[in-house]
Amino acid sequence: MLQEIGYSTKTNNKSIYSDFREIIKTELINKGYASCNTDIFVVKPNDLFYLQLSYERNVFFTEDSFVQITISEYEKICSLSSKINKSILLGIYLYIKQFIMNYPGDIAPAKISFPSKSQIAKGLDTSISTVENGLSVLESYKLIYIRRDMFVENKKEEGVFVPTRNVYALDPMELEGDSVLIELERIYGKRIYNKDDVPGEIRYLTKMKGE
């Protein structure tokens, strides 16, 4: 755990262990997030001890209206090999996941999310280029899946079709079929086409400086 947060365990500086014990005691045990049947302050650095997370005060699951993340998801993102700050990657992942709803019943809409890159960037107070790089990392590690190459008719030019926003999912099966197109049509108010079905000219949007 010390190594995970950036401390070296190859040191004789015992204050590191004391500080770490103090954090576990005051921030986790005393605040009710976990319990331990061992006295934290007498555990030797090479000894194992166990923390039992509290069900009532579990930081990973909540009945409140917040996006949920599992321990497995959290650990996967934190262990990624990337130059991008892990908090940014986690923020992008959670921003996308918060719009993916679990609807009851056998016949339910696709579990997808389609915030624009500018929305994600604004929500995380970062740049669009950082969001694009983060999406690339998350996609490469198969933490998210992205469907692209869908087009809608340009509002200003009849017969000219431009790309829609990306559509995201946590399961690649959710991106298959026409259900994704139907969901996007609700947003755009127009028919959405796959690239091979576009009945006109495809024109890609030009990025403006600073975007």
Coordinates of C-alpha atoms in Angstrom, one line a residue:
M1 CA 0.0 0.0 0.0
L2 CA 2.9 2.3 0.7
Q3 CA 4.4 1.6 -2.7
E4 CA 1.0 2.2 -4.4
I5 CA 0.9 5.8 -3.0
G6 CA 4.5 6.6 -3.9
Y7 CA 6.5 5.9 -0.7
S8 CA 9.7 3.9 -0.7
T9 CA 9.7 0.9 1.7
K10 CA 13.5 0.6 1.4
T11 CA 14.1 3.1 4.1
N12 CA 15.0 3.2 7.8
N13 CA 12.7 6.3 8.2
K14 CA 10.2 4.8 10.7
S15 CA 8.1 7.9 10.6
I16 CA 6.7 6.8 7.2
Y17 CA 5.2 3.8 8.8
S18 CA 3.9 5.8 11.8
D19 CA 2.2 8.3 9.5
F20 CA 0.7 5.5 7.5
R21 CA -0.6 3.8 10.6
E22 CA -2.1 7.1 11.8
I23 CA -3.9 7.6 8.4
I24 CA -5.4 4.1 8.5
K25 CA -6.5 4.6 12.1
T26 CA -7.9 8.1 12.0
E27 CA -9.3 8.1 8.4
L28 CA -10.6 4.6 7.9
I29 CA -11.1 2.9 11.3
N30 CA -12.1 5.8 13.5
K31 CA -14.5 7.1 10.9
G32 CA -16.2 3.7 10.5
Y33 CA -15.2 2.8 7.0
A34 CA -13.3 -0.3 8.1
S35 CA -12.5 -2.3 11.2
C36 CA -9.3 -4.2 12.2
N37 CA -8.8 -6.9 14.8
T38 CA -5.2 -6.0 15.2
D39 CA -3.7 -3.0 16.9
I40 CA -2.5 -0.9 13.9
F41 CA 0.2 0.8 16.0
V42 CA 2.1 -2.4 16.9
V43 CA 2.0 -4.2 13.5
K44 CA 5.5 -4.7 12.1
P45 CA 6.2 -3.4 8.5
N46 CA 6.5 -7.0 7.1
D47 CA 3.5 -8.4 8.9
L48 CA 0.1 -8.8 7.3
F49 CA -3.0 -7.4 8.8
Y50 CA -6.6 -7.3 7.5
L51 CA -9.1 -4.5 7.2
Q52 CA -12.8 -5.3 7.0
L53 CA -14.6 -2.7 5.0
S54 CA -17.9 -1.6 6.5
Y55 CA -21.1 -2.5 4.6
E56 CA -22.9 0.5 6.0
R57 CA -20.2 3.0 5.1
N58 CA -18.7 1.4 2.0
V59 CA -17.1 4.1 -0.1
F60 CA -17.6 2.1 -3.3
F61 CA -21.3 1.4 -3.1
T62 CA -24.1 3.8 -2.2
E63 CA -27.8 4.1 -2.5
D64 CA -27.5 7.8 -3.1
S65 CA -27.8 9.3 -6.6
F66 CA -24.1 9.1 -7.4
V67 CA -22.3 7.0 -9.9
Q68 CA -21.1 3.7 -8.5
I69 CA -17.6 2.2 -9.0
T70 CA -16.5 -1.2 -8.0
I71 CA -13.2 -1.9 -6.3
S72 CA -12.2 -3.9 -9.3
E73 CA -12.8 -0.9 -11.7
Y74 CA -11.0 1.4 -9.4
E75 CA -7.9 -0.8 -9.1
K76 CA -7.8 -1.4 -12.9
I77 CA -7.7 2.3 -13.6
C78 CA -5.2 3.0 -10.9
S79 CA -2.9 0.3 -12.2
L80 CA -2.9 1.5 -15.9
S81 CA 0.5 2.2 -17.4
S82 CA -0.1 5.7 -18.8
K83 CA 1.4 9.2 -18.7
I84 CA -2.1 10.6 -18.1
N85 CA -2.9 11.4 -14.5
K86 CA -4.9 8.6 -13.0
S87 CA -7.5 11.0 -11.5
I88 CA -8.2 12.3 -15.1
L89 CA -8.7 8.7 -16.4
L90 CA -10.9 7.9 -13.4
G91 CA -12.9 11.1 -14.0
I92 CA -13.4 10.4 -17.7
Y93 CA -14.5 6.8 -16.9
L94 CA -17.0 8.0 -14.2
Y95 CA -18.3 10.8 -16.4
I96 CA -19.2 8.3 -19.1
K97 CA -20.5 5.7 -16.7
Q98 CA -22.9 8.0 -14.9
F99 CA -25.2 8.2 -17.9
I100 CA -25.3 4.4 -18.4
M101 CA -28.6 3.3 -16.8
N102 CA -29.6 -0.2 -15.8
Y103 CA -33.2 -0.5 -16.8
P104 CA -35.3 -3.4 -15.5
G105 CA -36.9 -6.0 -17.7
D106 CA -35.9 -8.1 -20.7
I107 CA -36.6 -5.4 -23.3
A108 CA -34.5 -2.4 -22.3
P109 CA -32.6 0.4 -24.1
A110 CA -29.0 -0.2 -24.8
K111 CA -26.7 0.5 -21.9
I112 CA -24.8 3.3 -23.6
S113 CA -23.6 6.8 -23.0
F114 CA -23.0 9.6 -25.4
P115 CA -21.7 12.8 -23.8
S116 CA -19.7 15.0 -26.1
K117 CA -15.9 15.5 -25.6
S118 CA -16.5 19.1 -24.8
Q119 CA -19.0 18.2 -22.1
I120 CA -16.6 15.8 -20.5
A121 CA -13.8 18.4 -20.7
K122 CA -15.9 21.0 -19.1
G123 CA -17.1 18.6 -16.4
L124 CA -13.6 17.7 -15.5
D125 CA -12.1 21.2 -16.0
T126 CA -9.6 20.0 -18.5
S127 CA -8.9 20.3 -22.2
I128 CA -10.6 18.4 -25.1
S129 CA -7.2 17.0 -26.1
T130 CA -6.6 15.6 -22.7
V131 CA -10.1 13.9 -22.8
E132 CA -9.2 12.5 -26.3
N133 CA -6.0 11.0 -25.0
G134 CA -7.7 9.6 -21.9
L135 CA -10.4 8.0 -24.0
S136 CA -7.7 6.4 -26.1
V137 CA -6.1 4.9 -23.0
L138 CA -9.3 3.6 -21.5
E139 CA -10.3 2.1 -24.9
S140 CA -6.9 0.4 -25.5
Y141 CA -7.3 -1.3 -22.1
K142 CA -10.9 -2.3 -22.9
L143 CA -12.3 -0.4 -19.9
I144 CA -14.6 1.4 -22.3
Y145 CA -15.8 0.6 -25.8
I146 CA -16.5 3.3 -28.4
R147 CA -18.7 3.3 -31.5
R148 CA -17.8 5.9 -34.2
D149 CA -18.5 6.4 -37.8
M150 CA -22.2 7.4 -37.5
F151 CA -23.5 10.4 -39.4
V152 CA -26.3 12.9 -39.3
E153 CA -27.3 15.5 -42.0
N154 CA -25.8 18.9 -41.5
K155 CA -28.3 21.5 -40.4
K156 CA -26.9 24.1 -42.8
E157 CA -26.3 22.0 -45.9
E158 CA -28.8 19.5 -47.3
G159 CA -27.2 16.3 -48.5
V160 CA -24.1 16.8 -46.5
F161 CA -23.5 14.5 -43.6
V162 CA -21.2 15.0 -40.6
P163 CA -20.1 12.7 -37.7
T164 CA -22.3 12.4 -34.7
R165 CA -20.8 12.3 -31.2
N166 CA -19.2 9.1 -30.1
V167 CA -21.2 6.5 -28.2
Y168 CA -19.7 4.7 -25.2
A169 CA -20.4 1.4 -23.5
L170 CA -18.8 -0.8 -20.8
D171 CA -19.8 -3.9 -22.8
P172 CA -19.1 -4.1 -26.6
M173 CA -22.3 -6.1 -27.2
E174 CA -24.3 -2.9 -26.2
L175 CA -22.9 -1.1 -29.2
E176 CA -24.1 -3.6 -31.8
G177 CA -27.2 -3.3 -33.9
D178 CA -29.6 -0.4 -34.6
S179 CA -30.5 0.5 -31.0
V180 CA -27.5 2.9 -30.8
L181 CA -28.8 4.7 -33.9
I182 CA -32.3 5.0 -32.4
E183 CA -30.9 6.4 -29.2
L184 CA -28.9 9.1 -31.1
E185 CA -31.9 9.9 -33.2
R186 CA -33.7 11.0 -30.0
I187 CA -31.0 13.6 -29.4
Y188 CA -30.5 14.9 -32.9
G189 CA -34.1 14.7 -34.0
K190 CA -32.9 13.3 -37.3
R191 CA -32.2 10.0 -38.8
I192 CA -28.7 8.6 -38.0
Y193 CA -26.7 6.6 -40.5
N194 CA -23.9 4.2 -40.4
K195 CA -21.0 5.2 -42.7
D196 CA -21.8 2.7 -45.4
D197 CA -25.5 3.8 -45.5
V198 CA -25.0 7.6 -45.8
P199 CA -27.2 8.8 -48.7
G200 CA -25.0 11.8 -49.5
E201 CA -21.6 13.5 -49.1
I202 CA -19.6 12.9 -45.9
R203 CA -17.8 15.9 -44.6
Y204 CA -15.7 15.7 -41.4
L205 CA -15.8 18.7 -39.1
T206 CA -12.7 20.9 -38.9
K207 CA -11.4 21.5 -35.4
M208 CA -11.2 25.1 -34.3
K209 CA -8.0 26.4 -32.7
G210 CA -8.0 25.6 -28.9
E211 CA -10.5 22.8 -29.2

